[in-house]
PDB file of C-alpha atoms and ligand atoms in Angstrom:
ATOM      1  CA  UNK S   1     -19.470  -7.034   5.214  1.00 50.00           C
ATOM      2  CA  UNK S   2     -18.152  -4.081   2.945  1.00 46.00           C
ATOM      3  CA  UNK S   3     -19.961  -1.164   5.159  1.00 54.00           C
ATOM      4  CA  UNK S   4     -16.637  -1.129   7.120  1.00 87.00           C
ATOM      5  CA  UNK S   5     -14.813  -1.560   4.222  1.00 94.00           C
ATOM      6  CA  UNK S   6     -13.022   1.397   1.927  1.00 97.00           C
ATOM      7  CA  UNK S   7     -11.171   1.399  -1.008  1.00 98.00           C
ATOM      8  CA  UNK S   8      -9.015   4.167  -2.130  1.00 98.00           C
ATOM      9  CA  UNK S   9      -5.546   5.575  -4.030  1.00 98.00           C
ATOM     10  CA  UNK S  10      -2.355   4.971  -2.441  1.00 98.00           C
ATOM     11  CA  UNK S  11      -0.399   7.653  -1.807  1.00 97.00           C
ATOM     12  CA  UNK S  12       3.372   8.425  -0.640  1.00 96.00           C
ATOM     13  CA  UNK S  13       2.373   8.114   2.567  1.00 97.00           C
ATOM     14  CA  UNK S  14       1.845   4.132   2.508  1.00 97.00           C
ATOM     15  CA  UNK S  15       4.533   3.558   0.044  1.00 97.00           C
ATOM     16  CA  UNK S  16       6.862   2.383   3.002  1.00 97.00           C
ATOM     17  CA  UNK S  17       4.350   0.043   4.140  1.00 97.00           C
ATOM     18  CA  UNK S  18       3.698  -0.990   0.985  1.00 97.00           C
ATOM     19  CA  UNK S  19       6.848  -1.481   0.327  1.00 98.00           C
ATOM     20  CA  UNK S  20       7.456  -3.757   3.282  1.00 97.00           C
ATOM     21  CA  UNK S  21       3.777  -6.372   2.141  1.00 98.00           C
ATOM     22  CA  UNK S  22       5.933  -6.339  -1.474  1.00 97.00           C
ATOM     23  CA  UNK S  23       9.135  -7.539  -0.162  1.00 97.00           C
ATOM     24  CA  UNK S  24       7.869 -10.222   2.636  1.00 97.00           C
ATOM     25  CA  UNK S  25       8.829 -13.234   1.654  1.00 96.00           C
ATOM     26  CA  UNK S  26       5.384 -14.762   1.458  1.00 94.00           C
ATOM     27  CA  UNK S  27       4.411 -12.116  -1.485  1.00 96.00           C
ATOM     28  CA  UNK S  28       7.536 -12.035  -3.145  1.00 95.00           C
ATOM     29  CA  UNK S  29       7.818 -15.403  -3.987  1.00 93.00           C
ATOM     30  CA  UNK S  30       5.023 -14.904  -6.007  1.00 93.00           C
ATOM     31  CA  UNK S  31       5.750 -12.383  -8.125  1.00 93.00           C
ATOM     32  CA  UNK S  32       7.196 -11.931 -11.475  1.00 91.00           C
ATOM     33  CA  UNK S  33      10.080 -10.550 -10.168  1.00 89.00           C
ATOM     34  CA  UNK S  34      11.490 -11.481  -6.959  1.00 86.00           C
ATOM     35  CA  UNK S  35      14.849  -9.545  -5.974  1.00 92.00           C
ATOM     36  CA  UNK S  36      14.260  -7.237  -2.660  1.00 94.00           C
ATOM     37  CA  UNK S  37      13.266  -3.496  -4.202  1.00 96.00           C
ATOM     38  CA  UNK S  38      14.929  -0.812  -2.190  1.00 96.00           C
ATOM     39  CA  UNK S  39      13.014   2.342  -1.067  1.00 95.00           C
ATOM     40  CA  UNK S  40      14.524   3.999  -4.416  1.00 96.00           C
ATOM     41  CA  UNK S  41      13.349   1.580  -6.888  1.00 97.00           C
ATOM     42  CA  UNK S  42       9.441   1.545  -5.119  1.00 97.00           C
ATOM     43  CA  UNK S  43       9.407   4.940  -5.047  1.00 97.00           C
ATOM     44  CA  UNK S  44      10.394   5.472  -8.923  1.00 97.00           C
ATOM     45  CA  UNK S  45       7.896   2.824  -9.492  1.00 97.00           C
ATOM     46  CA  UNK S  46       5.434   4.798  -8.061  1.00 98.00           C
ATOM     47  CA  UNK S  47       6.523   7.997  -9.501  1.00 97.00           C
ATOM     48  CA  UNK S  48       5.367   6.586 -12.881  1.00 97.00           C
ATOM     49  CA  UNK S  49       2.759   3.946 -12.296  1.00 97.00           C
ATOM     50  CA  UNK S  50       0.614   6.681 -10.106  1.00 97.00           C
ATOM     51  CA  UNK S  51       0.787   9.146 -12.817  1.00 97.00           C
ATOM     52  CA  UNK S  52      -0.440   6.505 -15.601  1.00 97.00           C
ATOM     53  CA  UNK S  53      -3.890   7.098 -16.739  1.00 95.00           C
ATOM     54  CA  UNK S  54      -4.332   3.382 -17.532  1.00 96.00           C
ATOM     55  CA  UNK S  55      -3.285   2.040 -14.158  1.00 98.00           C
ATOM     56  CA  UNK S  56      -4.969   2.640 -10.605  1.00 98.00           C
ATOM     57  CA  UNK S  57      -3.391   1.467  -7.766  1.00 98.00           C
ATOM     58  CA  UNK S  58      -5.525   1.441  -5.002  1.00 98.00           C
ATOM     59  CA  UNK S  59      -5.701   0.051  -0.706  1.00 98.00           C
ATOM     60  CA  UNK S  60      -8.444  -1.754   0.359  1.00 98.00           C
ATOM     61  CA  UNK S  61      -9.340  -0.808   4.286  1.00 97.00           C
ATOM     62  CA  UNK S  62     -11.115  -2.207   7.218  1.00 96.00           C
ATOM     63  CA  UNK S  63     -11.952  -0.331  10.203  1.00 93.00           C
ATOM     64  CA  UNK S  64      -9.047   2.317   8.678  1.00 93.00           C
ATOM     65  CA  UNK S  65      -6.641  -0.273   8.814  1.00 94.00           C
ATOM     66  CA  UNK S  66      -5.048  -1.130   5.527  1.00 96.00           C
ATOM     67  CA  UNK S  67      -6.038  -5.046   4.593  1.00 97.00           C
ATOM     68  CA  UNK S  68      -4.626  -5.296   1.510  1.00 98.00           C
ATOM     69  CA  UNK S  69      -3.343  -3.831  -2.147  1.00 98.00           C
ATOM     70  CA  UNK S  70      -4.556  -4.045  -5.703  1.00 98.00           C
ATOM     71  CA  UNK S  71      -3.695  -2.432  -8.865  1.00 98.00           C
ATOM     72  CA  UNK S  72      -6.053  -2.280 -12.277  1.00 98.00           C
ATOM     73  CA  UNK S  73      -4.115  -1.972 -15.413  1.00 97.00           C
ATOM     74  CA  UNK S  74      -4.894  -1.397 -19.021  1.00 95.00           C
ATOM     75  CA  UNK S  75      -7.631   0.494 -17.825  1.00 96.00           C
ATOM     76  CA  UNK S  76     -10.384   2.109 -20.126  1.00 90.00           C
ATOM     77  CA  UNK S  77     -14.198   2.086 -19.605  1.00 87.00           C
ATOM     78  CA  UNK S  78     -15.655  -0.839 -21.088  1.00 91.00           C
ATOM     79  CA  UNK S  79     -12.015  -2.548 -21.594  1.00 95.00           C
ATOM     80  CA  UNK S  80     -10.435  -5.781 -20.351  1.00 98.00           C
ATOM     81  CA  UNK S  81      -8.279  -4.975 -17.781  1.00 98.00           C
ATOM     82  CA  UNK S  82      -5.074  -6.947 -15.534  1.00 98.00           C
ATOM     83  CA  UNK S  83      -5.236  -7.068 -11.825  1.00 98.00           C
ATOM     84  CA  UNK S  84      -2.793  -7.510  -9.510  1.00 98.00           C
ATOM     85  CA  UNK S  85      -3.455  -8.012  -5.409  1.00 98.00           C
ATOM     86  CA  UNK S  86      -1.699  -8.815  -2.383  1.00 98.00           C
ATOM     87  CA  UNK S  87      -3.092  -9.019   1.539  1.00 98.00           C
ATOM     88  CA  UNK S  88      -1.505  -7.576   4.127  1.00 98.00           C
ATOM     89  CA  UNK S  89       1.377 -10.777   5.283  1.00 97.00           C
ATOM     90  CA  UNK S  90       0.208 -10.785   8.746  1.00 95.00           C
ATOM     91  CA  UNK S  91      -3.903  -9.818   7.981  1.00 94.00           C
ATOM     92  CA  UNK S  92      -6.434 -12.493   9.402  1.00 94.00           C
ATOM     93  CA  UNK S  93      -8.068 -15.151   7.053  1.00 94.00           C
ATOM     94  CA  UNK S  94     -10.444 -13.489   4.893  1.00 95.00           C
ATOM     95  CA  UNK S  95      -9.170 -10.313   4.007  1.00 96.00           C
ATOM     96  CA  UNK S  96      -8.348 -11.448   0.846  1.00 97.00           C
ATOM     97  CA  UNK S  97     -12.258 -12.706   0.108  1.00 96.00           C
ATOM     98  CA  UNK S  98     -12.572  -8.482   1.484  1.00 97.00           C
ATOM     99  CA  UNK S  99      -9.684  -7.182  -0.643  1.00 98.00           C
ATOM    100  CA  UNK S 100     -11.311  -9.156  -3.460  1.00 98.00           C
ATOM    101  CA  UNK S 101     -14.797  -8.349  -3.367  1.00 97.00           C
ATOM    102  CA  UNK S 102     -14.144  -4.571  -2.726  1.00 97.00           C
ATOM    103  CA  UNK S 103     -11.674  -4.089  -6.067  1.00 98.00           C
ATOM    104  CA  UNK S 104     -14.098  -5.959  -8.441  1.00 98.00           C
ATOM    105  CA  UNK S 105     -16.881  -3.724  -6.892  1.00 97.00           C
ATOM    106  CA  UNK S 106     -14.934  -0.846  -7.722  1.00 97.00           C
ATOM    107  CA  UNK S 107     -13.552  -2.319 -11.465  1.00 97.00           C
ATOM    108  CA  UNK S 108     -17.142  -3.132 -12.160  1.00 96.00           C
ATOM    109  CA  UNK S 109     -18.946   0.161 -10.909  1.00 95.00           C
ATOM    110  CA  UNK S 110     -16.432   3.042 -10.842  1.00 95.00           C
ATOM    111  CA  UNK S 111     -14.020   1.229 -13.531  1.00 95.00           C
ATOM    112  CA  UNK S 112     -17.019   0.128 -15.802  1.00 95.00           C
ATOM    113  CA  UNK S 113     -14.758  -2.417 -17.177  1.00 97.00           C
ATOM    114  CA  UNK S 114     -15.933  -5.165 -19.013  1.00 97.00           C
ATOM    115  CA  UNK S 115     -13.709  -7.926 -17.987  1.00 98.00           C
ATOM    116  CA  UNK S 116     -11.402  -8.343 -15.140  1.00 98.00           C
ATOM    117  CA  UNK S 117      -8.046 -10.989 -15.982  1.00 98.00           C
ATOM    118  CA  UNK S 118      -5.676 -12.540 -12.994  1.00 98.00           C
ATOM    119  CA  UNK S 119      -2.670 -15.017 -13.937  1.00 98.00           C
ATOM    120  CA  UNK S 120      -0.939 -16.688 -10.939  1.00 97.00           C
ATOM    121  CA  UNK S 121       2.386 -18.645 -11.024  1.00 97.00           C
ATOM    122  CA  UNK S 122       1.036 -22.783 -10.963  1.00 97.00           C
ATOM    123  CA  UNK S 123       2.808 -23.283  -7.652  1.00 96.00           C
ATOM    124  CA  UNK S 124       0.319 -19.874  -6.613  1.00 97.00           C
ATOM    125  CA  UNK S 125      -2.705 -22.481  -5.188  1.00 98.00           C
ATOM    126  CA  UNK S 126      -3.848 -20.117  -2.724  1.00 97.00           C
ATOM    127  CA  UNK S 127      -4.014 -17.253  -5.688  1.00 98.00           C
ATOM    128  CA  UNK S 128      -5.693 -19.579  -7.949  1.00 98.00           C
ATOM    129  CA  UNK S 129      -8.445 -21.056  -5.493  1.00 98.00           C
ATOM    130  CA  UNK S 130      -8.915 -17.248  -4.816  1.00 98.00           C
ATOM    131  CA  UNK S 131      -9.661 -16.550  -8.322  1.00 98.00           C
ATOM    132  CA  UNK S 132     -12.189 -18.822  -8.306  1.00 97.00           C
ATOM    133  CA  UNK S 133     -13.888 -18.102  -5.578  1.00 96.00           C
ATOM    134  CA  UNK S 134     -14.397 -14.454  -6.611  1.00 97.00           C
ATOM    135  CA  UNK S 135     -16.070 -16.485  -9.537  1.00 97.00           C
ATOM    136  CA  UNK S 136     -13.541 -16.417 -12.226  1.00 98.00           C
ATOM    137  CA  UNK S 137     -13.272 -18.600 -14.976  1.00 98.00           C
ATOM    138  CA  UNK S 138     -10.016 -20.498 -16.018  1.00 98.00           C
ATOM    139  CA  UNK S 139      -9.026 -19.795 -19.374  1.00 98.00           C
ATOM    140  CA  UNK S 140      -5.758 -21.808 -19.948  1.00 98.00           C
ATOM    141  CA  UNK S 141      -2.518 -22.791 -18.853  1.00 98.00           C
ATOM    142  CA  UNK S 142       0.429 -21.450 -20.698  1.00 98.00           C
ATOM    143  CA  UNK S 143       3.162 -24.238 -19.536  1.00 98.00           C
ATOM    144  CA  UNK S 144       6.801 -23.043 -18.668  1.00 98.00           C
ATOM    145  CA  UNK S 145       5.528 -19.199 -19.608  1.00 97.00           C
ATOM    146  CA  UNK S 146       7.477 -17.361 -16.968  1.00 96.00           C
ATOM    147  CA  UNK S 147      11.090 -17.739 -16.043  1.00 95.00           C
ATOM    148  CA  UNK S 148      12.032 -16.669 -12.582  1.00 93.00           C
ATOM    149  CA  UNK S 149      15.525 -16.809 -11.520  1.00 90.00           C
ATOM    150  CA  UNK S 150      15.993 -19.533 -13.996  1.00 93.00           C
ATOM    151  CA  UNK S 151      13.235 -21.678 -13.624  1.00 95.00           C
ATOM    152  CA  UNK S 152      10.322 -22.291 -15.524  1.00 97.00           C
ATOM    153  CA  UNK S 153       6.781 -21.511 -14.323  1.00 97.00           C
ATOM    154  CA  UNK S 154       3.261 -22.670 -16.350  1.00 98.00           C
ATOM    155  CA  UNK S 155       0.996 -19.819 -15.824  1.00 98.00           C
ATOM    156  CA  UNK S 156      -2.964 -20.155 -14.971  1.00 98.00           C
ATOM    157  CA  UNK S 157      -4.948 -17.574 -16.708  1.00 98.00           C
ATOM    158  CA  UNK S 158      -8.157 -15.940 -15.464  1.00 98.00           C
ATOM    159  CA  UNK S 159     -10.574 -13.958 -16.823  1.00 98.00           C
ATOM    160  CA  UNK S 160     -14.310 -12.091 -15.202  1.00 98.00           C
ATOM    161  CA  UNK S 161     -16.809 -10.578 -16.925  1.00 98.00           C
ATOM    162  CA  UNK S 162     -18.946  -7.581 -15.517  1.00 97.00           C
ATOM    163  CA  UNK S 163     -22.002 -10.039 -16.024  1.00 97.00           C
ATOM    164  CA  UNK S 164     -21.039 -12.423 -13.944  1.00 97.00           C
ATOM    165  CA  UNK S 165     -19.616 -10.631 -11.524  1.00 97.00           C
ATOM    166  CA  UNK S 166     -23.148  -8.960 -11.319  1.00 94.00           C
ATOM    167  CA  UNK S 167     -24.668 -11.986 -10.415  1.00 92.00           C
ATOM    168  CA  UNK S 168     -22.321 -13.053  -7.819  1.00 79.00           C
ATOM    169  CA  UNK S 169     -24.815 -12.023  -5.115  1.00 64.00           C
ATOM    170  CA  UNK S 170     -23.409 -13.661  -2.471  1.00 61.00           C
ATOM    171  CA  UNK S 171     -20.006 -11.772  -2.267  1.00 64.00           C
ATOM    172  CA  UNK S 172     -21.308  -8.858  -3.028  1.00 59.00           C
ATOM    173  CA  UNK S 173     -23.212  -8.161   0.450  1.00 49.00           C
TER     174      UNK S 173
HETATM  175  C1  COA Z 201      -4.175 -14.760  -2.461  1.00 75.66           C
HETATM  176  C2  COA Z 201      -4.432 -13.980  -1.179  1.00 75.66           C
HETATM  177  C3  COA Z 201      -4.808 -12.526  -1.507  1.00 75.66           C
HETATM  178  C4  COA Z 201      -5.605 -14.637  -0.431  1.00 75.66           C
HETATM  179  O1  COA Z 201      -5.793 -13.886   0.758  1.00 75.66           O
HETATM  180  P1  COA Z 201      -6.389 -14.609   2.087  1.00 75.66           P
HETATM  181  O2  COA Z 201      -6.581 -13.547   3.117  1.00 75.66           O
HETATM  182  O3  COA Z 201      -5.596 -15.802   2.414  1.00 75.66           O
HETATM  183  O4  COA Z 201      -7.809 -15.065   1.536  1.00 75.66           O
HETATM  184  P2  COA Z 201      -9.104 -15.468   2.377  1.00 75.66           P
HETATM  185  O5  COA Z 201      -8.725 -15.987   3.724  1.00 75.66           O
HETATM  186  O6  COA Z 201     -10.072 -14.346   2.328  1.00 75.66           O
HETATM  187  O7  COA Z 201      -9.662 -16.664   1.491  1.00 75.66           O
HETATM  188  C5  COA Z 201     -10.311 -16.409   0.244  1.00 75.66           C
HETATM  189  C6  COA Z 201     -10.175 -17.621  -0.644  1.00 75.66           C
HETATM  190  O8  COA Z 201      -8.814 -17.727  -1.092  1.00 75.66           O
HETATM  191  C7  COA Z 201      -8.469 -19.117  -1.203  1.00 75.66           C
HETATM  192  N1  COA Z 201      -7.357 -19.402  -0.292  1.00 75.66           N
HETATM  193  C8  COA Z 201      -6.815 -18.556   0.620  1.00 75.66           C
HETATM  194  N2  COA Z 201      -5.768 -19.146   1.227  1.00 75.66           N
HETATM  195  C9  COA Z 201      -5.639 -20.368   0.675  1.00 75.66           C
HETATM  196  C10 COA Z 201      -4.733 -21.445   0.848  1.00 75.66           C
HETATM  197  N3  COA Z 201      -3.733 -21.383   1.724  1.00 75.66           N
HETATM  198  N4  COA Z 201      -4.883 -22.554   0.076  1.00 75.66           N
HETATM  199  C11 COA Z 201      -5.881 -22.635  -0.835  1.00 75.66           C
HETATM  200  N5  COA Z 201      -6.771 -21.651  -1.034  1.00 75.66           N
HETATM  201  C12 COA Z 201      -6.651 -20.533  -0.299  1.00 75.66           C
HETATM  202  C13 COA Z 201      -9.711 -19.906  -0.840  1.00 75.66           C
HETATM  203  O9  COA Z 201     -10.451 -20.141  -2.018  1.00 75.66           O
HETATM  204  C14 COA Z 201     -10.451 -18.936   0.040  1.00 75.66           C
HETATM  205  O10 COA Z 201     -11.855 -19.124   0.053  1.00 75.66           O
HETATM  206  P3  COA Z 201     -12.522 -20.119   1.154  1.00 75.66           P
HETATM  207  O11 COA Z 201     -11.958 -19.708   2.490  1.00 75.66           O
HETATM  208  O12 COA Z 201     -13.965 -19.834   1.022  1.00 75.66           O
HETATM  209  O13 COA Z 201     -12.098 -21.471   0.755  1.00 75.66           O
HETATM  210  C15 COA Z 201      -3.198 -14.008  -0.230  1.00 75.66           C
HETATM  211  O14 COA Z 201      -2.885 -15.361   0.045  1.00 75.66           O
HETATM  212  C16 COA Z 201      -1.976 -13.305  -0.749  1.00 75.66           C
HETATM  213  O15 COA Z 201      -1.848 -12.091  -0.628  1.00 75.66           O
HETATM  214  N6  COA Z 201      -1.019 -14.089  -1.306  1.00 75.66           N
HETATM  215  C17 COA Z 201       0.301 -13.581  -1.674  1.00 75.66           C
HETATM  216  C18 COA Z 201       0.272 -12.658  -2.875  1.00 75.66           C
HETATM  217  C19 COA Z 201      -0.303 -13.330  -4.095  1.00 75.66           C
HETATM  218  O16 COA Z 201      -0.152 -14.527  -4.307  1.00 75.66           O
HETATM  219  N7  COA Z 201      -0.948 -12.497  -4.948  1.00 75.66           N
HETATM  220  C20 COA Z 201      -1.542 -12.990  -6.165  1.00 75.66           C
HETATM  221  C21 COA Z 201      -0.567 -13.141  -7.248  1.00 75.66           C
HETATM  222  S1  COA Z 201      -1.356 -13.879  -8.675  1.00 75.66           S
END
């Protein structure tokens, strides 16, 4: 499944694209913040967040079309890192299972982190049936943790250790 699969930095070139996933309303409704980022905003983003030792930011490919984005943060070999992932809006079911699969591959191998942790917004059920599929473990609720645009959001916290992501054979083929 992964042999047509790559996974690599982003670069200027796909911030426009990029830009356009982050601001479709099916993504952005699910992020910490939610207001439409202009072309300036992305691109100072990515002015500092590329240049951050600690954070990789990275494109997941199939058949050299882009499927999806993730970003590591907090990074440091054998550390407990934050991820952060979105498919492409209009990619076909099961990218995300690809988009998945390929960035804990590369966290676990390349990274060598130790642990991998996701939090997704309670209304998030697609997020949070992803992290478990992947094989992540709940590790709590934080109730009414997040405000966005004035309303409270409980918080579902995940967390993946290199171990068991080692023994996830089966989406690992
Ligand atoms: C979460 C996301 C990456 C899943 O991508 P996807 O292409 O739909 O995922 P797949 O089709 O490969 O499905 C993988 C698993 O995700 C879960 N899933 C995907 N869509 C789902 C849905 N609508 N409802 C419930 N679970 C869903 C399932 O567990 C599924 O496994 P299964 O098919 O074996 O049951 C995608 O929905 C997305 O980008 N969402 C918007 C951004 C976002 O929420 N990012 C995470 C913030 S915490």
């Amino acid at each position: 499944m992964s042999d047509a699969c790559l996974i690599r930095k982003v670069t200027e070139q796909d911030l426009p694209v990029l830009l356009a996933w982050r601001n479709h309303a099916d993504i952005r409704r699910y992020m910490y913040t939610q207001h439409e980022i202009s072309l300036d905003e992305h691109r100072t983003w990515f002015a500092e967040a590329s240049q951050d030792p600690s954070r990789s930011l990275l494109i997941v490919e199939e058949a050299a079309q882009a499927i999806g984005y993730v970003q590591f943060s907090n990074i440091e070999a054998g550390g407990i890192a934050d991820w952060g992932f979105y498919a492409r809006p209009d990619a076909p079911k099961g990218a995300g299972r690809k988009l998945g699969t390929m960035a804990l591959s590369h966290a676990f191998g390349l990274l060598k982190l130790h642990k991998v942790c996701g939090k997704a917004i309670a209304s998030n059920h697609a997020s949070i049936a992803f992290h478990q599929r992947l094989g992540f473990q709940l590790e709590g609720v934080l109730r009414d943790q997040q405000r966005i645009e004035g309303a409270y959001h409980s918080l579902h916290f995940f967390g993946l250790l290199s171990a068991e992501w080692q023994t996830k054979g089966d989406l690992q083929e």
